[in-house]
Coordinates of C-alpha atoms in Angstrom, one line a residue:
M83 CA 4.4 15.6 -40.9
S84 CA 7.7 14.6 -39.2
T85 CA 9.4 16.8 -36.5
Q86 CA 12.3 14.4 -36.0
D87 CA 15.8 15.8 -35.7
A88 CA 18.2 14.3 -38.2
T89 CA 20.9 13.5 -35.7
S90 CA 18.8 12.2 -32.8
P91 CA 15.3 10.9 -33.7
F92 CA 14.3 11.0 -30.0
A93 CA 15.5 14.6 -29.2
Q94 CA 12.2 16.1 -30.6
P95 CA 8.6 14.9 -30.5
W96 CA 8.1 11.9 -32.7
E97 CA 6.0 11.8 -35.8
A98 CA 2.3 12.4 -35.0
P99 CA -0.4 10.4 -36.7
D100 CA -2.0 13.6 -38.2
D101 CA -1.6 17.4 -38.4
V102 CA -3.7 18.4 -35.4
R103 CA -1.7 20.7 -33.1
I104 CA -2.3 22.8 -30.0
T105 CA -2.6 26.4 -31.0
R106 CA -3.6 28.3 -27.9
V107 CA -3.9 27.7 -24.1
R108 CA -5.9 30.0 -21.9
A109 CA -7.0 30.1 -18.2
I110 CA -10.6 31.3 -17.7
A111 CA -11.8 32.3 -14.2
T112 CA -15.4 32.7 -13.2
A113 CA -17.4 32.7 -10.0
P114 CA -21.1 32.0 -10.6
E115 CA -21.6 30.9 -6.9
G116 CA -19.1 33.4 -5.6
I117 CA -16.3 30.8 -5.4
P118 CA -13.5 31.3 -8.0
L119 CA -13.4 28.4 -10.5
L120 CA -10.5 28.2 -13.0
V121 CA -10.8 26.3 -16.2
V122 CA -8.1 25.8 -18.8
K123 CA -9.1 25.9 -22.5
V124 CA -6.8 24.2 -25.0
E125 CA -7.5 25.1 -28.6
T126 CA -6.3 23.2 -31.6
S127 CA -5.6 23.7 -35.3
D128 CA -8.7 21.7 -36.1
D129 CA -11.4 24.4 -36.4
G130 CA -13.8 24.2 -33.4
L131 CA -11.9 21.5 -31.6
Y132 CA -10.9 22.5 -28.1
G133 CA -10.8 20.9 -24.6
L134 CA -11.7 22.1 -21.1
G135 CA -9.9 21.1 -17.9
C136 CA -10.3 22.0 -14.2
A137 CA -7.5 23.9 -12.6
T138 CA -9.4 25.2 -9.6
F139 CA -7.2 26.1 -6.6
T140 CA -9.7 28.6 -5.1
Q141 CA -7.3 30.3 -2.6
R142 CA -4.6 30.9 -5.2
W143 CA -6.4 30.9 -8.5
R144 CA -4.5 33.9 -10.0
A145 CA -1.2 32.2 -9.4
V146 CA -2.5 29.1 -11.3
A147 CA -3.8 31.2 -14.2
T148 CA -0.4 32.9 -14.5
Y149 CA 1.4 29.5 -14.4
V150 CA -0.9 28.2 -17.2
E151 CA -0.6 31.2 -19.5
E152 CA 3.0 32.3 -18.9
H153 CA 4.7 28.9 -18.5
L154 CA 2.6 25.9 -19.7
A155 CA 1.3 27.4 -22.9
R156 CA 4.7 28.0 -24.4
L157 CA 5.7 24.4 -23.7
V158 CA 2.8 22.8 -25.5
I159 CA 1.7 25.1 -28.3
G160 CA 2.6 23.3 -31.5
R161 CA 2.5 19.9 -30.0
Y162 CA 0.2 17.0 -30.8
P163 CA -2.7 16.9 -28.3
G164 CA -3.0 13.1 -28.3
D165 CA 0.3 12.6 -26.5
I166 CA -1.3 13.2 -23.1
E167 CA 1.1 11.3 -20.8
D168 CA 4.1 12.9 -22.5
L169 CA 2.7 16.4 -22.3
V170 CA 1.7 16.1 -18.7
R171 CA 5.2 14.8 -17.8
L172 CA 6.7 17.7 -19.7
A173 CA 4.6 20.2 -17.9
R174 CA 5.2 18.6 -14.5
F175 CA 9.0 18.4 -14.8
S176 CA 9.6 21.6 -16.7
S177 CA 10.3 23.8 -13.7
Y178 CA 12.8 21.4 -12.0
W179 CA 11.3 22.4 -8.7
R180 CA 8.0 20.6 -8.9
E181 CA 4.8 19.6 -7.0
G182 CA 2.5 21.8 -5.0
P183 CA -1.0 23.0 -5.5
V184 CA -0.3 25.8 -7.9
G185 CA 1.8 23.8 -10.4
N186 CA -0.3 20.7 -10.2
N187 CA -3.6 22.5 -10.7
A188 CA -2.1 24.1 -13.7
V189 CA -1.0 20.7 -15.0
S190 CA -4.4 19.4 -14.2
G191 CA -6.1 22.0 -16.4
L192 CA -3.9 21.0 -19.3
D193 CA -4.4 17.3 -18.6
Q194 CA -8.1 17.3 -18.4
A195 CA -8.5 19.5 -21.4
L196 CA -6.4 17.0 -23.4
W197 CA -8.6 14.1 -22.3
D198 CA -11.6 16.2 -23.4
I199 CA -10.0 16.7 -26.8
A200 CA -9.2 13.0 -27.0
G201 CA -12.9 12.1 -26.3
K202 CA -14.2 14.6 -28.9
R203 CA -11.8 13.3 -31.6
A204 CA -12.9 9.7 -30.8
G205 CA -16.5 10.7 -30.7
R206 CA -16.8 9.0 -27.3
P207 CA -17.1 10.0 -23.6
V208 CA -13.9 10.1 -21.5
H209 CA -15.0 7.2 -19.4
E210 CA -14.9 4.9 -22.5
L211 CA -11.3 5.9 -23.1
L212 CA -10.5 4.8 -19.6
G213 CA -11.8 1.3 -20.3
G214 CA -15.5 1.7 -19.9
K215 CA -17.9 1.4 -17.0
V216 CA -17.8 -1.1 -14.2
R217 CA -21.0 0.6 -12.7
A218 CA -23.8 2.7 -14.1
A219 CA -23.5 5.6 -11.6
A220 CA -21.6 6.9 -8.6
D221 CA -23.3 6.9 -5.2
T222 CA -22.9 10.4 -3.7
Y223 CA -22.9 12.1 -0.3
L224 CA -23.9 15.7 0.5
H225 CA -23.4 17.8 3.6
A226 CA -25.8 18.6 6.4
A227 CA -24.4 21.4 8.6
G228 CA -26.0 23.7 11.1
A229 CA -25.1 25.9 14.1
T230 CA -26.9 23.3 16.3
V231 CA -27.5 19.6 16.3
E232 CA -31.2 20.2 15.5
E233 CA -30.4 22.4 12.5
T234 CA -27.9 19.8 11.2
L235 CA -30.4 16.9 11.6
D236 CA -33.2 18.9 10.0
Q237 CA -31.0 19.3 6.9
A238 CA -30.0 15.6 7.0
E239 CA -33.7 14.6 7.0
H240 CA -34.3 16.8 4.0
L241 CA -31.4 15.1 2.2
R242 CA -32.7 11.7 3.1
E243 CA -36.1 12.7 1.6
E244 CA -34.2 13.7 -1.6
G245 CA -32.9 10.2 -1.9
L246 CA -29.4 10.5 -0.3
R247 CA -28.1 7.3 1.3
H248 CA -24.9 8.9 2.6
I249 CA -24.8 12.2 4.5
R250 CA -21.9 14.1 6.1
L251 CA -22.8 15.8 9.4
Q252 CA -21.1 18.9 10.7
T253 CA -22.3 21.2 13.5
G254 CA -21.1 24.3 15.3
Q255 CA -20.2 24.4 19.0
P256 CA -20.6 27.2 21.6
G257 CA -18.8 30.2 20.4
A258 CA -17.2 28.7 17.3
G259 CA -18.2 27.2 14.0
H260 CA -16.6 24.1 12.7
Y261 CA -15.4 24.0 9.1
G262 CA -18.5 23.6 7.1
A263 CA -20.8 24.7 9.9
P264 CA -21.8 28.1 11.3
A265 CA -21.1 29.2 14.8
V266 CA -23.4 29.1 17.8
P267 CA -23.8 32.6 19.2
H268 CA -21.8 33.2 22.3
T269 CA -21.3 36.2 24.5
A270 CA -17.9 37.3 25.5
T271 CA -16.9 37.1 29.1
A272 CA -13.9 38.3 31.1
D273 CA -12.6 34.8 31.2
H274 CA -12.6 34.4 27.4
Q275 CA -11.0 37.2 25.4
Y276 CA -11.7 35.1 22.3
P277 CA -15.2 33.7 23.0
G278 CA -15.4 32.4 19.4
G279 CA -12.3 30.3 19.8
W280 CA -12.3 26.6 18.9
N281 CA -11.9 24.3 21.8
V282 CA -10.8 20.7 21.3
E283 CA -12.2 19.4 24.5
E284 CA -15.7 20.7 23.6
Y285 CA -15.3 19.3 20.1
L286 CA -14.4 15.8 21.4
R287 CA -17.4 15.9 23.7
L288 CA -20.0 17.3 21.4
T289 CA -19.2 15.3 18.2
P290 CA -20.3 12.0 19.7
E291 CA -23.5 13.7 21.0
L292 CA -24.2 14.8 17.4
F293 CA -24.0 11.3 16.1
A294 CA -25.9 9.8 19.0
A295 CA -28.8 12.2 18.2
A296 CA -28.4 11.4 14.5
R297 CA -28.8 7.7 14.9
A298 CA -31.8 8.2 17.2
R299 CA -33.5 10.5 14.7
L300 CA -32.3 9.1 11.3
G301 CA -32.2 5.4 12.2
P302 CA -29.6 2.7 11.3
D303 CA -29.8 2.7 7.5
I304 CA -28.3 6.1 6.6
A305 CA -24.5 6.0 6.2
L306 CA -23.0 8.9 8.2
L307 CA -19.7 10.7 7.6
H308 CA -17.8 13.4 9.4
D309 CA -14.9 15.7 8.6
V310 CA -12.4 16.7 11.3
H311 CA -10.5 19.0 8.9
S312 CA -7.1 18.0 10.2
R313 CA -7.3 19.6 13.5
L314 CA -6.5 16.8 16.0
S315 CA -3.3 15.3 17.3
P316 CA -2.8 11.6 16.6
K317 CA -3.9 10.7 20.1
Q318 CA -6.9 12.9 20.0
A319 CA -7.9 11.4 16.6
V320 CA -7.9 7.9 18.2
V321 CA -10.0 9.2 21.1
L322 CA -12.6 10.7 18.7
A323 CA -12.7 7.5 16.5
R324 CA -13.3 5.3 19.5
S325 CA -16.0 7.5 20.9
L326 CA -17.8 7.3 17.5
E327 CA -17.7 3.5 17.2
P328 CA -21.2 2.9 18.4
Y329 CA -22.6 5.1 15.6
R330 CA -21.0 3.1 12.8
L331 CA -19.6 5.9 10.6
F332 CA -19.1 5.3 6.9
F333 CA -15.8 7.2 7.4
L334 CA -14.1 9.8 9.5
E335 CA -12.2 12.3 7.3
D336 CA -8.8 14.0 7.7
V337 CA -8.3 13.4 11.4
I338 CA -4.7 14.7 11.5
A339 CA -2.7 17.4 9.7
P340 CA -0.6 16.4 6.7
E341 CA 2.6 17.2 8.7
H342 CA 1.7 14.1 10.8
W343 CA 0.7 11.7 8.1
D344 CA 3.5 9.4 9.0
R345 CA 1.5 8.6 12.1
L346 CA -1.6 7.5 10.2
P347 CA -0.8 3.8 10.3
E348 CA -0.9 3.8 14.1
V349 CA -4.0 5.9 14.2
R350 CA -5.7 3.6 11.7
A351 CA -4.7 0.5 13.6
A352 CA -6.3 2.0 16.8
S353 CA -9.4 3.3 15.0
P354 CA -12.6 1.3 14.8
V355 CA -13.9 3.8 12.2
P356 CA -12.6 3.8 8.6
L357 CA -10.4 6.8 7.8
A358 CA -10.6 8.9 4.7
V359 CA -7.6 11.1 4.1
G360 CA -6.0 13.1 1.2
E361 CA -7.9 16.3 0.6
L362 CA -4.6 18.2 1.2
T363 CA -2.5 16.0 -1.1
T364 CA -0.7 18.2 -3.6
S365 CA 1.0 15.6 -5.8
L366 CA 0.7 12.2 -7.3
T367 CA 3.4 11.0 -4.9
D368 CA 1.7 12.4 -1.8
A369 CA -1.4 10.5 -2.7
A370 CA 0.5 7.3 -3.6
R371 CA 2.2 7.3 -0.2
L372 CA -1.1 7.5 1.5
V373 CA -2.6 4.7 -0.5
L374 CA 0.4 2.4 -0.2
G375 CA 1.4 3.3 3.3
G376 CA -1.3 1.5 5.2
G377 CA -2.8 4.5 6.9
V378 CA -6.0 5.1 5.0
D379 CA -9.2 3.3 4.1
F380 CA -10.4 5.9 1.6
I381 CA -8.2 8.3 -0.6
R382 CA -9.8 11.7 -0.7
S383 CA -7.5 13.7 -3.1
H384 CA -8.7 16.8 -4.9
V385 CA -8.1 15.5 -8.4
S386 CA -6.8 18.8 -9.8
G387 CA -4.6 19.3 -6.8
I388 CA -2.6 16.1 -7.6
G389 CA -2.2 16.9 -11.4
G390 CA -5.5 15.8 -13.0
L391 CA -7.1 12.7 -14.4
T392 CA -3.8 11.1 -15.5
A393 CA -2.5 11.2 -12.0
A394 CA -5.8 10.2 -10.3
R395 CA -6.3 7.1 -12.5
K396 CA -2.9 5.9 -11.3
I397 CA -4.0 6.4 -7.7
A398 CA -7.2 4.6 -8.4
A399 CA -5.3 1.6 -9.8
A400 CA -2.9 1.5 -6.8
A401 CA -5.9 1.7 -4.5
E402 CA -7.5 -1.3 -6.2
L403 CA -4.4 -3.3 -5.6
V404 CA -4.2 -2.7 -1.8
G405 CA -7.9 -2.6 -0.9
V406 CA -8.2 1.2 -0.5
R407 CA -11.3 2.9 -1.9
T408 CA -11.7 6.3 -3.6
A409 CA -13.7 9.2 -2.3
W410 CA -12.6 12.1 -4.5
H411 CA -12.9 15.6 -3.0
A412 CA -15.6 17.7 -4.7
P413 CA -17.3 20.5 -2.9
G414 CA -18.3 23.8 -4.5
D415 CA -14.7 24.7 -5.2
T416 CA -14.5 22.0 -7.8
S417 CA -15.6 23.1 -11.2
P418 CA -18.2 21.1 -13.2
I419 CA -15.4 19.9 -15.4
G420 CA -13.6 18.6 -12.3
A421 CA -16.8 17.0 -11.1
A422 CA -17.1 15.2 -14.5
A423 CA -13.5 13.9 -14.2
N424 CA -14.3 12.5 -10.7
V425 CA -17.4 10.7 -12.1
A426 CA -15.4 9.3 -15.0
L427 CA -13.0 7.8 -12.5
D428 CA -15.9 6.6 -10.3
V429 CA -17.7 4.6 -12.9
T430 CA -14.5 3.0 -14.4
S431 CA -12.6 2.0 -11.2
P432 CA -13.3 -1.1 -9.2
A433 CA -11.8 0.8 -6.2
F434 CA -14.7 3.3 -6.1
G435 CA -16.0 3.9 -2.6
I436 CA -18.2 7.1 -2.5
Q437 CA -18.3 10.5 -4.3
E438 CA -18.6 13.8 -2.6
G439 CA -21.2 15.9 -4.3
H440 CA -22.3 19.5 -4.7
V441 CA -25.7 20.8 -6.0
Y442 CA -24.7 23.5 -8.5
T443 CA -26.9 26.6 -8.8
P444 CA -28.7 27.5 -12.0
A445 CA -26.0 30.1 -12.6
V446 CA -23.4 27.4 -12.8
H447 CA -25.5 25.4 -15.2
E448 CA -25.7 28.5 -17.4
V449 CA -22.0 29.0 -17.4
F450 CA -21.2 25.3 -17.9
P451 CA -23.9 23.7 -20.1
G452 CA -24.0 20.0 -19.5
T453 CA -23.1 20.2 -15.8
L454 CA -23.9 16.9 -14.1
R455 CA -26.9 16.8 -11.8
I456 CA -27.4 14.6 -8.7
E457 CA -30.5 12.4 -9.1
R458 CA -31.7 10.6 -6.0
G459 CA -28.2 10.5 -4.7
W460 CA -26.6 9.3 -7.9
L461 CA -24.2 10.9 -10.3
R462 CA -24.1 9.6 -13.9
P463 CA -21.5 10.7 -16.5
N464 CA -22.5 12.4 -19.7
E465 CA -22.5 10.2 -22.7
A466 CA -21.5 13.0 -25.1
P467 CA -18.0 13.0 -26.5
G468 CA -15.3 14.2 -24.0
W469 CA -16.7 15.6 -20.8
G470 CA -20.0 16.5 -22.4
I471 CA -19.7 19.9 -20.7
D472 CA -19.1 23.3 -22.4
L473 CA -18.1 26.7 -21.2
D474 CA -20.2 29.8 -22.2
E475 CA -17.6 32.5 -22.0
A476 CA -20.1 35.3 -22.3
A477 CA -22.0 33.9 -19.3
A478 CA -18.8 33.3 -17.4
A479 CA -17.8 37.0 -17.8
R480 CA -21.0 38.0 -16.0
F481 CA -19.6 36.3 -12.9
P482 CA -16.1 37.6 -12.6
A483 CA -13.8 35.9 -10.1
G484 CA -12.3 38.1 -7.4
L485 CA -10.8 37.6 -4.0
S486 CA -12.5 34.8 -2.3
G487 CA -13.7 34.5 1.3
H488 CA -12.0 31.1 1.1
D489 CA -8.6 32.9 0.9
A490 CA -8.4 33.2 4.7
W491 CA -11.0 30.5 5.5
A492 CA -8.5 27.9 6.7
A493 CA -6.4 30.3 8.7
R494 CA -9.0 32.1 10.8
V495 CA -9.7 29.5 13.4
R496 CA -8.3 30.4 16.8
G497 CA -8.4 28.9 20.2
R498 CA -9.8 30.8 23.2
D499 CA -6.3 32.0 24.0
G500 CA -6.1 33.7 20.6
G501 CA -3.6 31.1 19.2
L502 CA -4.1 30.0 15.6
I503 CA -5.4 26.5 15.1
A504 CA -3.6 25.1 12.1
P505 CA -5.8 22.9 9.8

């Protein structure tokens, strides 16, 4: 079937190899762990053929859902689903004002769903469409986090017993939790109107103590990681990195805010610890500048936040060329579809470094049959066509997504003077 225009053969989509067309595009939200997950379902004219893609931007998921159903759907319905690169570019550039986490998560949902369809049509898993495996599985890290050093290290020991070789350590501090760790109880005093306030001097003092205790208790063989969550100035980041040198961290994550990423090369040059950055990238070009700019050792992008698998595979290729390694972002606010996309990249890219993992609850496995499981610290891709993961919509409806506690999570940290600490 030809859709060519008689006067300009390139003004309309070119002739497709068959009659399969996109017929419907929907955004489906569900929260089996209490965290809103957003999945895009792309249906086709081939009965029973559909694809699923991750579009999870937890804090603004309703905006992404609207973007998908009110804007992207009308662009791609009637189009051939095999033209993935063209459709993703069309979606990305359609609004003229582009980039940002809402638009790029919407594009990601479409993109990953199209890759799922491509795999199903070929009868092969997505990783084979990317060129096949260069490793059998992705080594994974999980988080140990407690209100105290002892609680954190208790969790770390448990993870080691489960087979983990890489563990991220986070702990609270007096009066304040750290991102990913609960607070230590603290009593208000007249001197501290905000006793729960975060204090950078305490953080810079206590974090090396955490890792000193970790090495003493866990020994030299476990790879240790830590996330700053973008709270330090460039100079403070160097101070922290140098203080952690004796404990040989695998990486130190997101040491400075994205507003100061132009300073990363100087921070990296002064840091004896490898730097992992990019969780807050919201476009392909953001991620590319980090990889090519000489300021990172690991690229940490949230794959749906930069536009999906198509964008991330380009970042992985660029990373390979300049000696940067990948460490894709994947906590509980990544859907199982997004986790599968991460692992497809991990096992096909020579630039792979490490994969953040999340142990999904039974409810998630019910909603998303085929969800990957971490086994002794390893993640292996499904060998079924596409992602090998389905979405049970009836089960998803039993876990409706609402307003998330994550909505204000990044904007509730204040200093002891009451001032907001920007992540």
